[in-house]
C-alpha cells in the first residue's frame, strides 16, 4: 500500500469511520456489507462529478478523431466531455456529442467522410489510482461528507467535514494552477475583451476555466 497517496480502500474506510463503522480489509467483494457498498458507489459518483469539470490531469488536447468503416466517430466510455478545437462555429460544421458519437448539427448527420478528421479536446474519466493526490484527497473528503450526511444526517460533524472539504478544494485549485501555469488569458471573458472578437457562448480556449468552490 502506498504511504504517500490515498488509495481507494483508504477513501472508503475514511467514509465508513465517519459514521462509526469499522474499516474493511479489501473492497473487491462487498457482498453483505451494505454501508461499504454505498460508500464505494458514492466515491465513484463524486469522482466522476469532480473529473467532469475538466482538469489539467484528465484533459487531452487536440486529439485527432477519425471515422470507422461505417463513417461514425464513436466515443469510448472514459470520455466525459468533448469539444472540437475550432474556436468559433463555422458555416460548414457544428460538431457535438450525441448518443456516444460525434454528430454534425450543421449537416444533421453522424456520418463523416472517409479520411476526414475531427480535432477535439477530451476530458476523460481516470481510475482513482491514476489521479494526483490533491484530487484523491478532495474526492475522498467530499465523498465522506456526502456519505455521512445521507446515512447519519447533517449535524455538528457536517460543519467540520465541510471545512476540511473546503481546504482540500483550495489545495486542488493550487495544484491545478501550479501545474497548468494559468494566466490572465486563460479566462475567456478577459480574453474576449482584450482580443476584441465577436462573442461566442462557448469557451474559445477549449479548456478548463477554474471557477469558485461550491458545496
PDB file of C-alpha atoms in Angstrom:
ATOM      1  CA  UNK A   1       0.000   0.000   0.000  1.00  0.00           C
ATOM      2  CA  UNK A   2       1.280   3.435  -0.885  1.00  0.00           C
ATOM      3  CA  UNK A   3       2.329   5.524   2.090  1.00  0.00           C
ATOM      4  CA  UNK A   4       2.164   8.791   0.175  1.00  0.00           C
ATOM      5  CA  UNK A   5      -1.042   8.589  -1.855  1.00  0.00           C
ATOM      6  CA  UNK A   6      -4.596   7.911  -0.770  1.00  0.00           C
ATOM      7  CA  UNK A   7      -5.861   4.566  -2.062  1.00  0.00           C
ATOM      8  CA  UNK A   8      -9.469   3.823  -2.947  1.00  0.00           C
ATOM      9  CA  UNK A   9      -9.652   1.449   0.024  1.00  0.00           C
ATOM     10  CA  UNK A  10      -8.401   4.174   2.380  1.00  0.00           C
ATOM     11  CA  UNK A  11     -11.002   6.568   0.985  1.00  0.00           C
ATOM     12  CA  UNK A  12     -13.799   4.047   1.580  1.00  0.00           C
ATOM     13  CA  UNK A  13     -12.574   3.371   5.117  1.00  0.00           C
ATOM     14  CA  UNK A  14     -12.495   7.097   5.850  1.00  0.00           C
ATOM     15  CA  UNK A  15     -16.130   7.248   4.773  1.00  0.00           C
ATOM     16  CA  UNK A  16     -17.060   4.259   6.943  1.00  0.00           C
ATOM     17  CA  UNK A  17     -15.318   5.682  10.001  1.00  0.00           C
ATOM     18  CA  UNK A  18     -17.251   8.932   9.533  1.00  0.00           C
ATOM     19  CA  UNK A  19     -20.403   7.032  10.596  1.00  0.00           C
ATOM     20  CA  UNK A  20     -18.693   4.922  13.259  1.00  0.00           C
ATOM     21  CA  UNK A  21     -18.294   1.758  11.159  1.00  0.00           C
ATOM     22  CA  UNK A  22     -15.232  -0.490  11.241  1.00  0.00           C
ATOM     23  CA  UNK A  23     -12.839  -0.307   8.281  1.00  0.00           C
ATOM     24  CA  UNK A  24     -12.777  -3.138   5.753  1.00  0.00           C
ATOM     25  CA  UNK A  25      -9.733  -5.112   4.597  1.00  0.00           C
ATOM     26  CA  UNK A  26     -10.430  -5.021   0.859  1.00  0.00           C
ATOM     27  CA  UNK A  27     -13.032  -3.548  -1.475  1.00  0.00           C
ATOM     28  CA  UNK A  28     -13.112  -6.341  -4.058  1.00  0.00           C
ATOM     29  CA  UNK A  29     -16.036  -8.253  -2.537  1.00  0.00           C
ATOM     30  CA  UNK A  30     -18.540  -6.157  -0.606  1.00  0.00           C
ATOM     31  CA  UNK A  31     -21.347  -8.725  -0.507  1.00  0.00           C
ATOM     32  CA  UNK A  32     -23.286  -8.295   2.719  1.00  0.00           C
ATOM     33  CA  UNK A  33     -21.541  -5.010   3.521  1.00  0.00           C
ATOM     34  CA  UNK A  34     -24.252  -2.542   2.628  1.00  0.00           C
ATOM     35  CA  UNK A  35     -22.581   0.544   4.117  1.00  0.00           C
ATOM     36  CA  UNK A  36     -19.304  -0.242   2.357  1.00  0.00           C
ATOM     37  CA  UNK A  37     -21.140  -0.793  -0.945  1.00  0.00           C
ATOM     38  CA  UNK A  38     -22.919   2.538  -0.605  1.00  0.00           C
ATOM     39  CA  UNK A  39     -19.639   4.250   0.284  1.00  0.00           C
ATOM     40  CA  UNK A  40     -17.901   2.827  -2.789  1.00  0.00           C
ATOM     41  CA  UNK A  41     -20.750   3.937  -5.057  1.00  0.00           C
ATOM     42  CA  UNK A  42     -20.764   7.461  -3.628  1.00  0.00           C
ATOM     43  CA  UNK A  43     -16.987   7.661  -4.014  1.00  0.00           C
ATOM     44  CA  UNK A  44     -17.318   6.661  -7.672  1.00  0.00           C
ATOM     45  CA  UNK A  45     -20.105   9.185  -8.278  1.00  0.00           C
ATOM     46  CA  UNK A  46     -18.175  12.032  -6.643  1.00  0.00           C
ATOM     47  CA  UNK A  47     -15.035  11.145  -8.587  1.00  0.00           C
ATOM     48  CA  UNK A  48     -16.962  11.247 -11.859  1.00  0.00           C
ATOM     49  CA  UNK A  49     -18.617  14.566 -10.979  1.00  0.00           C
ATOM     50  CA  UNK A  50     -15.319  16.199  -9.981  1.00  0.00           C
ATOM     51  CA  UNK A  51     -13.467  14.903 -13.028  1.00  0.00           C
ATOM     52  CA  UNK A  52     -16.263  16.079 -15.340  1.00  0.00           C
ATOM     53  CA  UNK A  53     -15.219  19.667 -14.623  1.00  0.00           C
ATOM     54  CA  UNK A  54     -12.033  19.113 -16.604  1.00  0.00           C
ATOM     55  CA  UNK A  55      -8.548  19.414 -15.106  1.00  0.00           C
ATOM     56  CA  UNK A  56      -5.002  19.515 -16.373  1.00  0.00           C
ATOM     57  CA  UNK A  57      -4.537  15.872 -15.360  1.00  0.00           C
ATOM     58  CA  UNK A  58      -7.517  14.433 -17.266  1.00  0.00           C
ATOM     59  CA  UNK A  59      -7.689  16.621 -20.374  1.00  0.00           C
ATOM     60  CA  UNK A  60      -6.231  15.514 -23.710  1.00  0.00           C
ATOM     61  CA  UNK A  61      -5.675  18.395 -26.102  1.00  0.00           C
ATOM     62  CA  UNK A  62      -6.022  18.393 -29.884  1.00  0.00           C
ATOM     63  CA  UNK A  63      -6.906  14.712 -30.157  1.00  0.00           C
ATOM     64  CA  UNK A  64      -7.486  13.540 -33.739  1.00  0.00           C
ATOM     65  CA  UNK A  65     -10.727  11.566 -34.132  1.00  0.00           C
ATOM     66  CA  UNK A  66     -11.343   9.543 -37.310  1.00  0.00           C
ATOM     67  CA  UNK A  67     -14.477   7.762 -38.541  1.00  0.00           C
ATOM     68  CA  UNK A  68     -14.714   3.969 -38.554  1.00  0.00           C
ATOM     69  CA  UNK A  69     -15.692   1.827 -41.552  1.00  0.00           C
ATOM     70  CA  UNK A  70     -19.310   2.946 -41.096  1.00  0.00           C
ATOM     71  CA  UNK A  71     -18.405   6.621 -41.167  1.00  0.00           C
ATOM     72  CA  UNK A  72     -19.121   7.055 -37.440  1.00  0.00           C
ATOM     73  CA  UNK A  73     -16.843   8.535 -34.782  1.00  0.00           C
ATOM     74  CA  UNK A  74     -17.663   6.645 -31.603  1.00  0.00           C
ATOM     75  CA  UNK A  75     -16.682   7.808 -28.128  1.00  0.00           C
ATOM     76  CA  UNK A  76     -15.413   5.361 -25.533  1.00  0.00           C
ATOM     77  CA  UNK A  77     -16.880   5.215 -22.049  1.00  0.00           C
ATOM     78  CA  UNK A  78     -13.961   7.071 -20.462  1.00  0.00           C
ATOM     79  CA  UNK A  79     -14.770  10.310 -22.303  1.00  0.00           C
ATOM     80  CA  UNK A  80     -16.752  12.622 -20.001  1.00  0.00           C
ATOM     81  CA  UNK A  81     -16.796  15.710 -22.206  1.00  0.00           C
ATOM     82  CA  UNK A  82     -15.642  16.534 -25.691  1.00  0.00           C
ATOM     83  CA  UNK A  83     -15.213  19.804 -27.533  1.00  0.00           C
ATOM     84  CA  UNK A  84     -13.899  20.462 -31.027  1.00  0.00           C
ATOM     85  CA  UNK A  85     -10.836  22.700 -31.112  1.00  0.00           C
ATOM     86  CA  UNK A  86     -12.416  25.131 -33.577  1.00  0.00           C
ATOM     87  CA  UNK A  87     -12.674  28.403 -31.712  1.00  0.00           C
ATOM     88  CA  UNK A  88     -15.824  29.701 -33.354  1.00  0.00           C
ATOM     89  CA  UNK A  89     -18.693  27.856 -35.029  1.00  0.00           C
ATOM     90  CA  UNK A  90     -18.296  27.869 -38.806  1.00  0.00           C
ATOM     91  CA  UNK A  91     -20.948  27.605 -41.507  1.00  0.00           C
ATOM     92  CA  UNK A  92     -19.939  24.086 -42.554  1.00  0.00           C
ATOM     93  CA  UNK A  93     -19.687  22.173 -39.278  1.00  0.00           C
ATOM     94  CA  UNK A  94     -21.122  22.276 -35.770  1.00  0.00           C
ATOM     95  CA  UNK A  95     -19.985  19.051 -34.138  1.00  0.00           C
ATOM     96  CA  UNK A  96     -21.311  17.864 -30.766  1.00  0.00           C
ATOM     97  CA  UNK A  97     -21.715  14.609 -28.851  1.00  0.00           C
ATOM     98  CA  UNK A  98     -24.931  12.680 -29.377  1.00  0.00           C
ATOM     99  CA  UNK A  99     -25.549   9.059 -28.402  1.00  0.00           C
ATOM    100  CA  UNK A 100     -21.860   8.491 -27.614  1.00  0.00           C
ATOM    101  CA  UNK A 101     -20.955   9.510 -31.155  1.00  0.00           C
ATOM    102  CA  UNK A 102     -19.938  12.760 -32.790  1.00  0.00           C
ATOM    103  CA  UNK A 103     -22.807  14.445 -34.564  1.00  0.00           C
ATOM    104  CA  UNK A 104     -22.711  17.360 -37.014  1.00  0.00           C
ATOM    105  CA  UNK A 105     -25.673  19.609 -36.278  1.00  0.00           C
ATOM    106  CA  UNK A 106     -24.998  21.641 -39.396  1.00  0.00           C
ATOM    107  CA  UNK A 107     -25.424  18.576 -41.636  1.00  0.00           C
ATOM    108  CA  UNK A 108     -27.858  16.772 -39.315  1.00  0.00           C
ATOM    109  CA  UNK A 109     -25.769  13.635 -39.553  1.00  0.00           C
ATOM    110  CA  UNK A 110     -23.462  11.400 -37.532  1.00  0.00           C
ATOM    111  CA  UNK A 111     -21.709  10.170 -40.686  1.00  0.00           C
ATOM    112  CA  UNK A 112     -18.356  11.576 -41.711  1.00  0.00           C
ATOM    113  CA  UNK A 113     -16.468  11.214 -44.958  1.00  0.00           C
ATOM    114  CA  UNK A 114     -13.819   8.525 -45.212  1.00  0.00           C
ATOM    115  CA  UNK A 115     -10.402  10.002 -44.435  1.00  0.00           C
ATOM    116  CA  UNK A 116     -11.829  13.023 -42.626  1.00  0.00           C
ATOM    117  CA  UNK A 117     -10.533  14.117 -39.226  1.00  0.00           C
ATOM    118  CA  UNK A 118     -12.048  15.962 -36.282  1.00  0.00           C
ATOM    119  CA  UNK A 119      -9.708  17.538 -33.740  1.00  0.00           C
ATOM    120  CA  UNK A 120     -11.071  17.636 -30.216  1.00  0.00           C
ATOM    121  CA  UNK A 121     -10.170  18.335 -26.621  1.00  0.00           C
ATOM    122  CA  UNK A 122     -11.226  15.432 -24.415  1.00  0.00           C
ATOM    123  CA  UNK A 123     -11.985  15.309 -20.709  1.00  0.00           C
ATOM    124  CA  UNK A 124     -11.508  11.716 -19.620  1.00  0.00           C
ATOM    125  CA  UNK A 125     -12.514   9.680 -16.589  1.00  0.00           C
ATOM    126  CA  UNK A 126      -9.500   8.266 -14.731  1.00  0.00           C
ATOM    127  CA  UNK A 127      -9.462   5.447 -12.219  1.00  0.00           C
ATOM    128  CA  UNK A 128      -8.911   6.603  -8.658  1.00  0.00           C
ATOM    129  CA  UNK A 129      -5.377   5.191  -8.660  1.00  0.00           C
ATOM    130  CA  UNK A 130      -4.451   7.360 -11.662  1.00  0.00           C
ATOM    131  CA  UNK A 131      -5.478  10.648 -10.042  1.00  0.00           C
ATOM    132  CA  UNK A 132      -2.958  13.028  -8.463  1.00  0.00           C
ATOM    133  CA  UNK A 133      -3.026  13.147  -4.675  1.00  0.00           C
ATOM    134  CA  UNK A 134      -4.771  16.557  -4.360  1.00  0.00           C
ATOM    135  CA  UNK A 135      -7.654  15.214  -6.453  1.00  0.00           C
ATOM    136  CA  UNK A 136      -7.794  11.954  -4.487  1.00  0.00           C
ATOM    137  CA  UNK A 137      -7.911  13.809  -1.200  1.00  0.00           C
ATOM    138  CA  UNK A 138     -10.619  16.253  -2.265  1.00  0.00           C
ATOM    139  CA  UNK A 139     -12.777  13.490  -3.728  1.00  0.00           C
ATOM    140  CA  UNK A 140     -12.308  11.372  -0.585  1.00  0.00           C
ATOM    141  CA  UNK A 141     -13.269  14.160   1.818  1.00  0.00           C
ATOM    142  CA  UNK A 142     -16.215  15.329  -0.289  1.00  0.00           C
ATOM    143  CA  UNK A 143     -17.478  11.748  -0.608  1.00  0.00           C
ATOM    144  CA  UNK A 144     -17.120  11.235   3.174  1.00  0.00           C
ATOM    145  CA  UNK A 145     -19.153  14.372   3.866  1.00  0.00           C
ATOM    146  CA  UNK A 146     -21.921  13.316   1.447  1.00  0.00           C
ATOM    147  CA  UNK A 147     -21.913   9.753   2.820  1.00  0.00           C
ATOM    148  CA  UNK A 148     -22.145  10.991   6.413  1.00  0.00           C
ATOM    149  CA  UNK A 149     -24.986  13.386   5.583  1.00  0.00           C
ATOM    150  CA  UNK A 150     -27.003  10.688   3.804  1.00  0.00           C
ATOM    151  CA  UNK A 151     -26.524   7.922   6.356  1.00  0.00           C
ATOM    152  CA  UNK A 152     -26.429   9.828   9.646  1.00  0.00           C
ATOM    153  CA  UNK A 153     -27.890  13.178   8.691  1.00  0.00           C
ATOM    154  CA  UNK A 154     -26.141  16.530   8.774  1.00  0.00           C
ATOM    155  CA  UNK A 155     -25.254  17.800  12.206  1.00  0.00           C
ATOM    156  CA  UNK A 156     -22.295  19.241  14.061  1.00  0.00           C
ATOM    157  CA  UNK A 157     -19.891  16.981  12.194  1.00  0.00           C
ATOM    158  CA  UNK A 158     -21.161  18.347   8.885  1.00  0.00           C
ATOM    159  CA  UNK A 159     -19.503  21.703   9.558  1.00  0.00           C
ATOM    160  CA  UNK A 160     -16.129  20.100  10.294  1.00  0.00           C
ATOM    161  CA  UNK A 161     -16.285  17.939   7.182  1.00  0.00           C
ATOM    162  CA  UNK A 162     -17.244  20.991   5.161  1.00  0.00           C
ATOM    163  CA  UNK A 163     -14.231  22.902   6.449  1.00  0.00           C
ATOM    164  CA  UNK A 164     -11.926  20.008   5.548  1.00  0.00           C
ATOM    165  CA  UNK A 165     -13.573  19.806   2.134  1.00  0.00           C
ATOM    166  CA  UNK A 166     -13.002  23.499   1.515  1.00  0.00           C
ATOM    167  CA  UNK A 167      -9.315  23.210   2.435  1.00  0.00           C
ATOM    168  CA  UNK A 168      -8.913  20.198   0.153  1.00  0.00           C
ATOM    169  CA  UNK A 169     -10.619  22.135  -2.642  1.00  0.00           C
ATOM    170  CA  UNK A 170      -8.202  25.034  -2.242  1.00  0.00           C
ATOM    171  CA  UNK A 171      -5.266  22.622  -2.372  1.00  0.00           C
ATOM    172  CA  UNK A 172      -6.635  21.081  -5.559  1.00  0.00           C
ATOM    173  CA  UNK A 173      -7.025  24.509  -7.160  1.00  0.00           C
ATOM    174  CA  UNK A 174      -3.461  25.404  -6.164  1.00  0.00           C
ATOM    175  CA  UNK A 175      -2.217  22.181  -7.754  1.00  0.00           C
ATOM    176  CA  UNK A 176      -4.175  22.927 -10.932  1.00  0.00           C
ATOM    177  CA  UNK A 177      -2.851  26.465 -11.135  1.00  0.00           C
ATOM    178  CA  UNK A 178       0.754  25.443 -10.493  1.00  0.00           C
ATOM    179  CA  UNK A 179       0.836  22.559 -12.966  1.00  0.00           C
ATOM    180  CA  UNK A 180      -1.263  24.184 -15.705  1.00  0.00           C
ATOM    181  CA  UNK A 181       0.569  27.545 -15.473  1.00  0.00           C
ATOM    182  CA  UNK A 182      -2.661  29.526 -15.852  1.00  0.00           C
ATOM    183  CA  UNK A 183      -2.519  33.236 -16.534  1.00  0.00           C
ATOM    184  CA  UNK A 184      -4.901  36.111 -17.219  1.00  0.00           C
ATOM    185  CA  UNK A 185      -5.658  34.916 -20.737  1.00  0.00           C
ATOM    186  CA  UNK A 186      -6.984  31.517 -19.586  1.00  0.00           C
ATOM    187  CA  UNK A 187     -10.222  33.232 -18.613  1.00  0.00           C
ATOM    188  CA  UNK A 188     -12.393  33.592 -21.707  1.00  0.00           C
ATOM    189  CA  UNK A 189     -14.246  36.712 -20.533  1.00  0.00           C
ATOM    190  CA  UNK A 190     -10.944  38.547 -20.081  1.00  0.00           C
ATOM    191  CA  UNK A 191      -9.516  37.162 -23.302  1.00  0.00           C
ATOM    192  CA  UNK A 192     -12.587  38.229 -25.277  1.00  0.00           C
ATOM    193  CA  UNK A 193     -12.321  41.845 -24.107  1.00  0.00           C
ATOM    194  CA  UNK A 194      -8.629  42.018 -24.942  1.00  0.00           C
ATOM    195  CA  UNK A 195      -8.938  40.146 -28.221  1.00  0.00           C
ATOM    196  CA  UNK A 196     -11.938  42.258 -29.318  1.00  0.00           C
ATOM    197  CA  UNK A 197     -13.536  39.450 -31.284  1.00  0.00           C
ATOM    198  CA  UNK A 198     -17.290  38.774 -31.669  1.00  0.00           C
ATOM    199  CA  UNK A 199     -18.905  36.961 -28.776  1.00  0.00           C
ATOM    200  CA  UNK A 200     -19.498  33.258 -28.532  1.00  0.00           C
ATOM    201  CA  UNK A 201     -21.283  31.267 -25.853  1.00  0.00           C
ATOM    202  CA  UNK A 202     -18.520  28.653 -25.726  1.00  0.00           C
ATOM    203  CA  UNK A 203     -15.099  28.708 -24.124  1.00  0.00           C
ATOM    204  CA  UNK A 204     -12.894  29.534 -27.097  1.00  0.00           C
ATOM    205  CA  UNK A 205      -9.855  28.252 -25.320  1.00  0.00           C
ATOM    206  CA  UNK A 206     -11.440  24.799 -25.330  1.00  0.00           C
ATOM    207  CA  UNK A 207     -10.016  24.191 -21.886  1.00  0.00           C
ATOM    208  CA  UNK A 208     -10.925  24.217 -18.255  1.00  0.00           C
ATOM    209  CA  UNK A 209     -11.500  27.586 -16.588  1.00  0.00           C
ATOM    210  CA  UNK A 210     -11.240  27.426 -12.813  1.00  0.00           C
ATOM    211  CA  UNK A 211     -14.314  28.713 -11.097  1.00  0.00           C
ATOM    212  CA  UNK A 212     -15.292  29.117  -7.480  1.00  0.00           C
ATOM    213  CA  UNK A 213     -15.855  26.377  -4.935  1.00  0.00           C
ATOM    214  CA  UNK A 214     -19.465  25.412  -4.343  1.00  0.00           C
ATOM    215  CA  UNK A 215     -20.853  22.995  -1.769  1.00  0.00           C
TER     216      UNK A 215
END
